[in-house]
């Protein structure tokens, strides 16, 4: 399966993720949904937050030009919220997955989808 198919089918295609992307831990873009762009500075912010979350704890996490209030940040997962929208970012062995949700999607449903795909990718060596 292509990386784009993971974004289109396993993330956005579930109806529980509004927009999504997969980036390598080296900062390279692997796949993304249409109209969704995580800027290079945002990618570096996210990668850095997995090892030291102090910056995003103080300043929020930025994705697709949107600043989200940080809810959680550890070596595996970063969650953020802005009003009724939010973001779930999960690190695998070689990449990180970004999924956003809009009003009408339960945050826990988005998290379950993104975390579940990350678990699968980790189990396959990615």
mmCIF file of N, CA and C in Angstrom:
data_model
loop_
_atom_site.group_PDB
_atom_site.id
_atom_site.type_symbol
_atom_site.label_atom_id
_atom_site.label_comp_id
_atom_site.label_asym_id
_atom_site.label_seq_id
_atom_site.Cartn_x
_atom_site.Cartn_y
_atom_site.Cartn_z
ATOM 1 N N UNK A 1 0.848 -1.188 0.000
ATOM 2 C CA UNK A 1 0.000 0.000 0.000
ATOM 3 C C UNK A 1 0.884 1.238 0.000
ATOM 4 N N UNK A 2 0.510 2.230 -0.777
ATOM 5 C CA UNK A 2 1.281 3.471 -0.835
ATOM 6 C C UNK A 2 1.024 4.312 0.412
ATOM 7 N N UNK A 3 1.947 5.231 0.683
ATOM 8 C CA UNK A 3 1.762 6.128 1.823
ATOM 9 C C UNK A 3 0.530 6.991 1.627
ATOM 10 N N UNK A 4 0.291 7.387 0.373
ATOM 11 C CA UNK A 4 -0.893 8.198 0.093
ATOM 12 C C UNK A 4 -2.171 7.425 0.410
ATOM 13 N N UNK A 5 -2.177 6.126 0.146
ATOM 14 C CA UNK A 5 -3.355 5.304 0.447
ATOM 15 C C UNK A 5 -3.607 5.240 1.952
ATOM 16 N N UNK A 6 -2.557 5.220 2.756
ATOM 17 C CA UNK A 6 -2.745 5.247 4.212
ATOM 18 C C UNK A 6 -3.454 6.535 4.626
ATOM 19 N N UNK A 7 -3.030 7.663 4.044
ATOM 20 C CA UNK A 7 -3.671 8.945 4.361
ATOM 21 C C UNK A 7 -5.120 8.942 3.885
ATOM 22 N N UNK A 8 -5.326 8.559 2.622
ATOM 23 C CA UNK A 8 -6.659 8.649 2.019
ATOM 24 C C UNK A 8 -7.650 7.640 2.597
ATOM 25 N N UNK A 9 -7.206 6.410 2.834
ATOM 26 C CA UNK A 9 -8.115 5.337 3.250
ATOM 27 C C UNK A 9 -8.137 5.108 4.756
ATOM 28 N N UNK A 10 -6.955 4.996 5.364
ATOM 29 C CA UNK A 10 -6.873 4.618 6.770
ATOM 30 C C UNK A 10 -7.021 5.785 7.739
ATOM 31 N N UNK A 11 -6.848 6.991 7.260
ATOM 32 C CA UNK A 11 -6.996 8.166 8.131
ATOM 33 C C UNK A 11 -8.229 8.969 7.708
ATOM 34 N N UNK A 12 -8.140 9.736 6.647
ATOM 35 C CA UNK A 12 -9.251 10.595 6.216
ATOM 36 C C UNK A 12 -10.471 9.758 5.807
ATOM 37 N N UNK A 13 -10.230 8.627 5.177
ATOM 38 C CA UNK A 13 -11.315 7.779 4.696
ATOM 39 C C UNK A 13 -12.206 7.209 5.778
ATOM 40 N N UNK A 14 -11.758 7.241 7.016
ATOM 41 C CA UNK A 14 -12.574 6.725 8.126
ATOM 42 C C UNK A 14 -13.703 7.670 8.500
ATOM 43 N N UNK A 15 -13.594 8.939 8.088
ATOM 44 C CA UNK A 15 -14.572 9.935 8.496
ATOM 45 C C UNK A 15 -14.315 10.498 9.883
ATOM 46 N N UNK A 16 -13.275 10.008 10.558
ATOM 47 C CA UNK A 16 -12.940 10.460 11.907
ATOM 48 C C UNK A 16 -11.710 11.363 11.936
ATOM 49 N N UNK A 17 -11.122 11.601 10.765
ATOM 50 C CA UNK A 17 -9.957 12.466 10.617
ATOM 51 C C UNK A 17 -10.265 13.422 9.472
ATOM 52 N N UNK A 18 -10.162 14.722 9.721
ATOM 53 C CA UNK A 18 -10.493 15.713 8.696
ATOM 54 C C UNK A 18 -9.416 15.847 7.637
ATOM 55 N N UNK A 19 -8.176 15.987 8.085
ATOM 56 C CA UNK A 19 -7.022 16.095 7.199
ATOM 57 C C UNK A 19 -5.885 15.333 7.841
ATOM 58 N N UNK A 20 -4.947 14.869 6.999
ATOM 59 C CA UNK A 20 -3.867 14.057 7.543
ATOM 60 C C UNK A 20 -2.620 14.149 6.682
ATOM 61 N N UNK A 21 -1.504 13.759 7.284
ATOM 62 C CA UNK A 21 -0.234 13.703 6.569
ATOM 63 C C UNK A 21 0.685 12.722 7.279
ATOM 64 N N UNK A 22 1.669 12.242 6.529
ATOM 65 C CA UNK A 22 2.724 11.397 7.086
ATOM 66 C C UNK A 22 4.048 12.021 6.673
ATOM 67 N N UNK A 23 4.919 12.229 7.648
ATOM 68 C CA UNK A 23 6.241 12.804 7.413
ATOM 69 C C UNK A 23 7.291 11.888 8.012
ATOM 70 N N UNK A 24 8.438 11.793 7.333
ATOM 71 C CA UNK A 24 9.565 11.057 7.887
ATOM 72 C C UNK A 24 10.195 11.837 9.023
ATOM 73 N N UNK A 25 10.862 11.122 9.905
ATOM 74 C CA UNK A 25 11.518 11.793 11.031
ATOM 75 C C UNK A 25 12.705 12.638 10.576
ATOM 76 N N UNK A 26 13.080 12.511 9.292
ATOM 77 C CA UNK A 26 14.105 13.388 8.724
ATOM 78 C C UNK A 26 13.494 14.677 8.182
ATOM 79 N N UNK A 27 12.147 14.805 8.277
ATOM 80 C CA UNK A 27 11.457 16.005 7.826
ATOM 81 C C UNK A 27 10.834 15.897 6.454
ATOM 82 N N UNK A 28 11.089 14.803 5.746
ATOM 83 C CA UNK A 28 10.548 14.638 4.398
ATOM 84 C C UNK A 28 9.064 14.296 4.404
ATOM 85 N N UNK A 29 8.347 14.853 3.447
ATOM 86 C CA UNK A 29 6.914 14.578 3.314
ATOM 87 C C UNK A 29 6.709 13.251 2.589
ATOM 88 N N UNK A 30 5.922 12.340 3.183
ATOM 89 C CA UNK A 30 5.631 11.048 2.553
ATOM 90 C C UNK A 30 4.267 11.077 1.870
ATOM 91 N N UNK A 31 3.287 11.704 2.478
ATOM 92 C CA UNK A 31 1.939 11.777 1.909
ATOM 93 C C UNK A 31 1.134 12.807 2.692
ATOM 94 N N UNK A 32 0.102 13.370 2.022
ATOM 95 C CA UNK A 32 -0.758 14.332 2.708
ATOM 96 C C UNK A 32 -2.094 14.404 1.998
ATOM 97 N N UNK A 33 -3.106 14.846 2.723
ATOM 98 C CA UNK A 33 -4.407 15.050 2.101
ATOM 99 C C UNK A 33 -4.400 16.390 1.374
ATOM 100 N N UNK A 34 -5.302 16.525 0.410
ATOM 101 C CA UNK A 34 -5.366 17.730 -0.418
ATOM 102 C C UNK A 34 -5.580 18.977 0.440
ATOM 103 N N UNK A 35 -4.825 20.022 0.142
ATOM 104 C CA UNK A 35 -4.979 21.284 0.849
ATOM 105 C C UNK A 35 -4.380 21.316 2.236
ATOM 106 N N UNK A 36 -3.634 20.289 2.603
ATOM 107 C CA UNK A 36 -3.043 20.200 3.940
ATOM 108 C C UNK A 36 -1.538 20.285 3.793
ATOM 109 N N UNK A 37 -0.931 21.265 4.443
ATOM 110 C CA UNK A 37 0.512 21.449 4.321
ATOM 111 C C UNK A 37 1.106 21.787 5.673
ATOM 112 N N UNK A 38 1.931 20.920 6.182
ATOM 113 C CA UNK A 38 2.684 21.208 7.397
ATOM 114 C C UNK A 38 3.986 21.866 6.935
ATOM 115 N N UNK A 39 4.186 23.103 7.354
ATOM 116 C CA UNK A 39 5.354 23.873 6.921
ATOM 117 C C UNK A 39 6.633 23.237 7.472
ATOM 118 N N UNK A 40 7.767 23.431 6.776
ATOM 119 C CA UNK A 40 9.031 22.878 7.271
ATOM 120 C C UNK A 40 9.344 23.284 8.720
ATOM 121 N N UNK A 41 9.050 24.526 9.092
ATOM 122 C CA UNK A 41 9.305 24.962 10.477
ATOM 123 C C UNK A 41 8.398 24.213 11.457
ATOM 124 N N UNK A 42 7.162 23.910 11.031
ATOM 125 C CA UNK A 42 6.237 23.155 11.881
ATOM 126 C C UNK A 42 6.701 21.706 12.014
ATOM 127 N N UNK A 43 7.204 21.136 10.916
ATOM 128 C CA UNK A 43 7.731 19.767 10.953
ATOM 129 C C UNK A 43 8.878 19.690 11.956
ATOM 130 N N UNK A 44 9.793 20.648 11.901
ATOM 131 C CA UNK A 44 10.928 20.649 12.826
ATOM 132 C C UNK A 44 10.471 20.852 14.273
ATOM 133 N N UNK A 45 9.470 21.691 14.470
ATOM 134 C CA UNK A 45 8.906 21.909 15.809
ATOM 135 C C UNK A 45 8.355 20.594 16.362
ATOM 136 N N UNK A 46 7.626 19.859 15.532
ATOM 137 C CA UNK A 46 7.028 18.586 15.953
ATOM 138 C C UNK A 46 8.114 17.566 16.267
ATOM 139 N N UNK A 47 9.079 17.423 15.366
ATOM 140 C CA UNK A 47 10.161 16.457 15.591
ATOM 141 C C UNK A 47 10.884 16.767 16.896
ATOM 142 N N UNK A 48 11.170 18.043 17.135
ATOM 143 C CA UNK A 48 11.840 18.440 18.376
ATOM 144 C C UNK A 48 11.002 18.186 19.615
ATOM 145 N N UNK A 49 9.688 18.338 19.478
ATOM 146 C CA UNK A 49 8.800 18.171 20.634
ATOM 147 C C UNK A 49 8.747 16.739 21.136
ATOM 148 N N UNK A 50 9.044 15.752 20.275
ATOM 149 C CA UNK A 50 9.038 14.366 20.733
ATOM 150 C C UNK A 50 10.151 14.102 21.740
ATOM 151 N N UNK A 51 11.257 14.830 21.650
ATOM 152 C CA UNK A 51 12.349 14.629 22.605
ATOM 153 C C UNK A 51 12.392 15.687 23.703
ATOM 154 N N UNK A 52 11.847 16.886 23.419
ATOM 155 C CA UNK A 52 11.821 17.946 24.417
ATOM 156 C C UNK A 52 10.602 18.823 24.143
ATOM 157 N N UNK A 53 9.574 18.648 24.923
ATOM 158 C CA UNK A 53 8.296 19.313 24.682
ATOM 159 C C UNK A 53 8.182 20.696 25.314
ATOM 160 N N UNK A 54 9.246 21.217 25.887
ATOM 161 C CA UNK A 54 9.165 22.505 26.579
ATOM 162 C C UNK A 54 8.652 23.623 25.673
ATOM 163 N N UNK A 55 9.142 23.686 24.424
ATOM 164 C CA UNK A 55 8.738 24.758 23.521
ATOM 165 C C UNK A 55 7.248 24.690 23.224
ATOM 166 N N UNK A 56 6.738 23.511 22.880
ATOM 167 C CA UNK A 56 5.312 23.410 22.536
ATOM 168 C C UNK A 56 4.430 23.538 23.779
ATOM 169 N N UNK A 57 4.952 23.187 24.930
ATOM 170 C CA UNK A 57 4.176 23.405 26.157
ATOM 171 C C UNK A 57 3.973 24.903 26.383
ATOM 172 N N UNK A 58 4.980 25.686 26.087
ATOM 173 C CA UNK A 58 4.901 27.130 26.301
ATOM 174 C C UNK A 58 4.199 27.858 25.155
ATOM 175 N N UNK A 59 4.350 27.364 23.938
ATOM 176 C CA UNK A 59 3.907 28.110 22.761
ATOM 177 C C UNK A 59 2.831 27.428 21.927
ATOM 178 N N UNK A 60 2.403 26.242 22.315
ATOM 179 C CA UNK A 60 1.439 25.493 21.513
ATOM 180 C C UNK A 60 2.135 24.755 20.381
ATOM 181 N N UNK A 61 1.375 23.936 19.698
ATOM 182 C CA UNK A 61 1.910 23.197 18.548
ATOM 183 C C UNK A 61 1.252 23.761 17.290
ATOM 184 N N UNK A 62 2.048 23.964 16.264
ATOM 185 C CA UNK A 62 1.578 24.588 15.026
ATOM 186 C C UNK A 62 1.509 23.545 13.912
ATOM 187 N N UNK A 63 0.356 23.471 13.262
ATOM 188 C CA UNK A 63 0.136 22.527 12.170
ATOM 189 C C UNK A 63 -0.725 23.210 11.102
ATOM 190 N N UNK A 64 -0.253 23.204 9.867
ATOM 191 C CA UNK A 64 -0.996 23.777 8.744
ATOM 192 C C UNK A 64 -1.353 25.247 9.005
ATOM 193 N N UNK A 65 -0.436 25.953 9.655
ATOM 194 C CA UNK A 65 -0.648 27.364 9.939
ATOM 195 C C UNK A 65 -1.565 27.665 11.106
ATOM 196 N N UNK A 66 -2.001 26.641 11.832
ATOM 197 C CA UNK A 66 -2.911 26.805 12.972
ATOM 198 C C UNK A 66 -2.151 26.511 14.266
ATOM 199 N N UNK A 67 -2.331 27.387 15.250
ATOM 200 C CA UNK A 67 -1.726 27.165 16.569
ATOM 201 C C UNK A 67 -2.737 26.443 17.447
ATOM 202 N N UNK A 68 -2.336 25.281 17.973
ATOM 203 C CA UNK A 68 -3.185 24.491 18.868
ATOM 204 C C UNK A 68 -2.635 24.555 20.287
ATOM 205 N N UNK A 69 -3.539 24.682 21.253
ATOM 206 C CA UNK A 69 -3.174 24.605 22.660
ATOM 207 C C UNK A 69 -2.749 23.171 22.951
ATOM 208 N N UNK A 70 -1.616 23.008 23.568
ATOM 209 C CA UNK A 70 -1.091 21.679 23.837
ATOM 210 C C UNK A 70 -1.892 20.986 24.932
ATOM 211 N N UNK A 71 -2.329 19.760 24.664
ATOM 212 C CA UNK A 71 -3.005 18.938 25.660
ATOM 213 C C UNK A 71 -2.102 17.845 26.198
ATOM 214 N N UNK A 72 -1.226 17.322 25.317
ATOM 215 C CA UNK A 72 -0.332 16.231 25.703
ATOM 216 C C UNK A 72 0.882 16.267 24.801
ATOM 217 N N UNK A 73 2.036 15.997 25.374
ATOM 218 C CA UNK A 73 3.254 15.858 24.577
ATOM 219 C C UNK A 73 4.205 14.922 25.301
ATOM 220 N N UNK A 74 4.546 13.828 24.658
ATOM 221 C CA UNK A 74 5.543 12.904 25.194
ATOM 222 C C UNK A 74 6.351 12.343 24.030
ATOM 223 N N UNK A 75 7.140 11.319 24.274
ATOM 224 C CA UNK A 75 8.025 10.798 23.232
ATOM 225 C C UNK A 75 7.285 10.081 22.104
ATOM 226 N N UNK A 76 5.978 9.825 22.264
ATOM 227 C CA UNK A 76 5.200 9.155 21.232
ATOM 228 C C UNK A 76 4.094 10.026 20.638
ATOM 229 N N UNK A 77 3.374 10.771 21.469
ATOM 230 C CA UNK A 77 2.158 11.446 21.015
ATOM 231 C C UNK A 77 2.126 12.915 21.410
ATOM 232 N N UNK A 78 1.546 13.726 20.523
ATOM 233 C CA UNK A 78 1.316 15.145 20.778
ATOM 234 C C UNK A 78 -0.140 15.426 20.404
ATOM 235 N N UNK A 79 -0.902 15.963 21.350
ATOM 236 C CA UNK A 79 -2.301 16.304 21.094
ATOM 237 C C UNK A 79 -2.484 17.794 21.332
ATOM 238 N N UNK A 80 -3.269 18.420 20.474
ATOM 239 C CA UNK A 80 -3.557 19.836 20.634
ATOM 240 C C UNK A 80 -5.008 20.133 20.297
ATOM 241 N N UNK A 81 -5.475 21.291 20.768
ATOM 242 C CA UNK A 81 -6.880 21.668 20.586
ATOM 243 C C UNK A 81 -6.978 23.165 20.330
ATOM 244 N N UNK A 82 -7.908 23.530 19.440
ATOM 245 C CA UNK A 82 -8.245 24.939 19.227
ATOM 246 C C UNK A 82 -9.752 24.996 19.050
ATOM 247 N N UNK A 83 -10.431 25.545 20.040
ATOM 248 C CA UNK A 83 -11.891 25.575 20.070
ATOM 249 C C UNK A 83 -12.416 24.142 19.940
ATOM 250 N N UNK A 84 -13.227 23.835 18.936
ATOM 251 C CA UNK A 84 -13.744 22.468 18.796
ATOM 252 C C UNK A 84 -12.924 21.645 17.805
ATOM 253 N N UNK A 85 -11.830 22.205 17.294
ATOM 254 C CA UNK A 85 -10.939 21.489 16.389
ATOM 255 C C UNK A 85 -9.724 20.991 17.163
ATOM 256 N N UNK A 86 -9.007 20.042 16.577
ATOM 257 C CA UNK A 86 -7.818 19.554 17.256
ATOM 258 C C UNK A 86 -6.893 18.810 16.334
ATOM 259 N N UNK A 87 -5.776 18.380 16.901
ATOM 260 C CA UNK A 87 -4.754 17.655 16.160
ATOM 261 C C UNK A 87 -4.211 16.519 17.022
ATOM 262 N N UNK A 88 -3.919 15.418 16.370
ATOM 263 C CA UNK A 88 -3.290 14.261 17.002
ATOM 264 C C UNK A 88 -2.069 13.909 16.151
ATOM 265 N N UNK A 89 -0.911 13.891 16.786
ATOM 266 C CA UNK A 89 0.348 13.596 16.093
ATOM 267 C C UNK A 89 0.986 12.414 16.815
ATOM 268 N N UNK A 90 1.350 11.386 16.060
ATOM 269 C CA UNK A 90 1.911 10.182 16.681
ATOM 270 C C UNK A 90 3.174 9.761 15.937
ATOM 271 N N UNK A 91 4.209 9.477 16.696
ATOM 272 C CA UNK A 91 5.509 9.085 16.153
ATOM 273 C C UNK A 91 5.591 7.569 16.015
ATOM 274 N N UNK A 92 6.159 7.124 14.896
ATOM 275 C CA UNK A 92 6.478 5.710 14.712
ATOM 276 C C UNK A 92 8.003 5.586 14.716
ATOM 277 N N UNK A 93 8.516 4.446 14.301
ATOM 278 C CA UNK A 93 9.968 4.245 14.278
ATOM 279 C C UNK A 93 10.661 5.164 13.277
ATOM 280 N N UNK A 94 10.008 5.422 12.127
ATOM 281 C CA UNK A 94 10.648 6.176 11.058
ATOM 282 C C UNK A 94 9.895 7.426 10.626
ATOM 283 N N UNK A 95 8.704 7.639 11.167
ATOM 284 C CA UNK A 95 7.857 8.732 10.678
ATOM 285 C C UNK A 95 6.976 9.279 11.793
ATOM 286 N N UNK A 96 6.189 10.294 11.448
ATOM 287 C CA UNK A 96 5.105 10.704 12.342
ATOM 288 C C UNK A 96 3.868 10.959 11.513
ATOM 289 N N UNK A 97 2.726 10.653 12.111
ATOM 290 C CA UNK A 97 1.419 10.821 11.486
ATOM 291 C C UNK A 97 0.748 12.028 12.101
ATOM 292 N N UNK A 98 0.095 12.830 11.279
ATOM 293 C CA UNK A 98 -0.654 13.994 11.736
ATOM 294 C C UNK A 98 -2.099 13.814 11.298
ATOM 295 N N UNK A 99 -3.016 13.909 12.234
ATOM 296 C CA UNK A 99 -4.428 13.888 11.900
ATOM 297 C C UNK A 99 -5.126 15.034 12.590
ATOM 298 N N UNK A 100 -5.957 15.762 11.849
ATOM 299 C CA UNK A 100 -6.732 16.838 12.456
ATOM 300 C C UNK A 100 -8.205 16.454 12.461
ATOM 301 N N UNK A 101 -8.942 17.070 13.359
ATOM 302 C CA UNK A 101 -10.389 16.868 13.384
ATOM 303 C C UNK A 101 -11.067 18.216 13.525
ATOM 304 N N UNK A 102 -12.247 18.301 12.953
ATOM 305 C CA UNK A 102 -13.062 19.518 13.000
ATOM 306 C C UNK A 102 -14.280 19.272 13.873
ATOM 307 N N UNK A 103 -15.039 20.323 14.098
ATOM 308 C CA UNK A 103 -16.269 20.214 14.871
ATOM 309 C C UNK A 103 -17.146 19.109 14.283
ATOM 310 N N UNK A 104 -17.710 18.296 15.161
ATOM 311 C CA UNK A 104 -18.546 17.183 14.737
ATOM 312 C C UNK A 104 -17.843 15.838 14.828
ATOM 313 N N UNK A 105 -16.508 15.853 14.936
ATOM 314 C CA UNK A 105 -15.740 14.620 15.122
ATOM 315 C C UNK A 105 -15.284 14.585 16.580
ATOM 316 N N UNK A 106 -15.532 13.475 17.239
ATOM 317 C CA UNK A 106 -15.108 13.320 18.626
ATOM 318 C C UNK A 106 -13.574 13.193 18.682
ATOM 319 N N UNK A 107 -12.915 13.957 19.537
ATOM 320 C CA UNK A 107 -11.451 13.888 19.626
ATOM 321 C C UNK A 107 -10.938 12.463 19.851
ATOM 322 N N UNK A 108 -11.614 11.716 20.697
ATOM 323 C CA UNK A 108 -11.178 10.345 20.979
ATOM 324 C C UNK A 108 -11.238 9.439 19.770
ATOM 325 N N UNK A 109 -12.180 9.686 18.869
ATOM 326 C CA UNK A 109 -12.275 8.882 17.645
ATOM 327 C C UNK A 109 -11.097 9.156 16.721
ATOM 328 N N UNK A 110 -10.738 10.419 16.575
ATOM 329 C CA UNK A 110 -9.580 10.784 15.760
ATOM 330 C C UNK A 110 -8.312 10.169 16.358
ATOM 331 N N UNK A 111 -8.162 10.312 17.657
ATOM 332 C CA UNK A 111 -6.990 9.773 18.338
ATOM 333 C C UNK A 111 -6.887 8.265 18.147
ATOM 334 N N UNK A 112 -8.003 7.569 18.275
ATOM 335 C CA UNK A 112 -8.002 6.112 18.122
ATOM 336 C C UNK A 112 -7.533 5.709 16.725
ATOM 337 N N UNK A 113 -7.979 6.419 15.700
ATOM 338 C CA UNK A 113 -7.602 6.102 14.323
ATOM 339 C C UNK A 113 -6.105 6.354 14.097
ATOM 340 N N UNK A 114 -5.630 7.528 14.498
ATOM 341 C CA UNK A 114 -4.227 7.882 14.262
ATOM 342 C C UNK A 114 -3.296 6.990 15.084
ATOM 343 N N UNK A 115 -3.614 6.799 16.354
ATOM 344 C CA UNK A 115 -2.788 5.928 17.205
ATOM 345 C C UNK A 115 -2.803 4.491 16.687
ATOM 346 N N UNK A 116 -3.959 4.028 16.209
ATOM 347 C CA UNK A 116 -4.077 2.664 15.700
ATOM 348 C C UNK A 116 -3.231 2.443 14.461
ATOM 349 N N UNK A 117 -3.240 3.396 13.523
ATOM 350 C CA UNK A 117 -2.402 3.261 12.340
ATOM 351 C C UNK A 117 -0.926 3.324 12.731
ATOM 352 N N UNK A 118 -0.581 4.169 13.679
ATOM 353 C CA UNK A 118 0.808 4.241 14.145
ATOM 354 C C UNK A 118 1.236 2.896 14.736
ATOM 355 N N UNK A 119 0.377 2.275 15.541
ATOM 356 C CA UNK A 119 0.695 0.954 16.106
ATOM 357 C C UNK A 119 0.954 -0.054 14.992
ATOM 358 N N UNK A 120 0.102 -0.040 13.960
ATOM 359 C CA UNK A 120 0.270 -0.960 12.838
ATOM 360 C C UNK A 120 1.613 -0.703 12.131
ATOM 361 N N UNK A 121 1.918 0.557 11.839
ATOM 362 C CA UNK A 121 3.161 0.866 11.145
ATOM 363 C C UNK A 121 4.383 0.471 11.980
ATOM 364 N N UNK A 122 4.315 0.690 13.288
ATOM 365 C CA UNK A 122 5.403 0.275 14.168
ATOM 366 C C UNK A 122 5.574 -1.241 14.094
ATOM 367 N N UNK A 123 4.478 -1.973 14.067
ATOM 368 C CA UNK A 123 4.549 -3.438 14.023
ATOM 369 C C UNK A 123 5.157 -3.946 12.709
ATOM 370 N N UNK A 124 5.106 -3.116 11.652
ATOM 371 C CA UNK A 124 5.693 -3.523 10.368
ATOM 372 C C UNK A 124 7.090 -2.924 10.148
ATOM 373 N N UNK A 125 7.623 -2.276 11.161
ATOM 374 C CA UNK A 125 8.986 -1.747 11.076
ATOM 375 C C UNK A 125 9.085 -0.298 10.671
ATOM 376 N N UNK A 126 7.951 0.366 10.493
ATOM 377 C CA UNK A 126 7.984 1.767 10.133
ATOM 378 C C UNK A 126 7.654 2.632 11.321
#
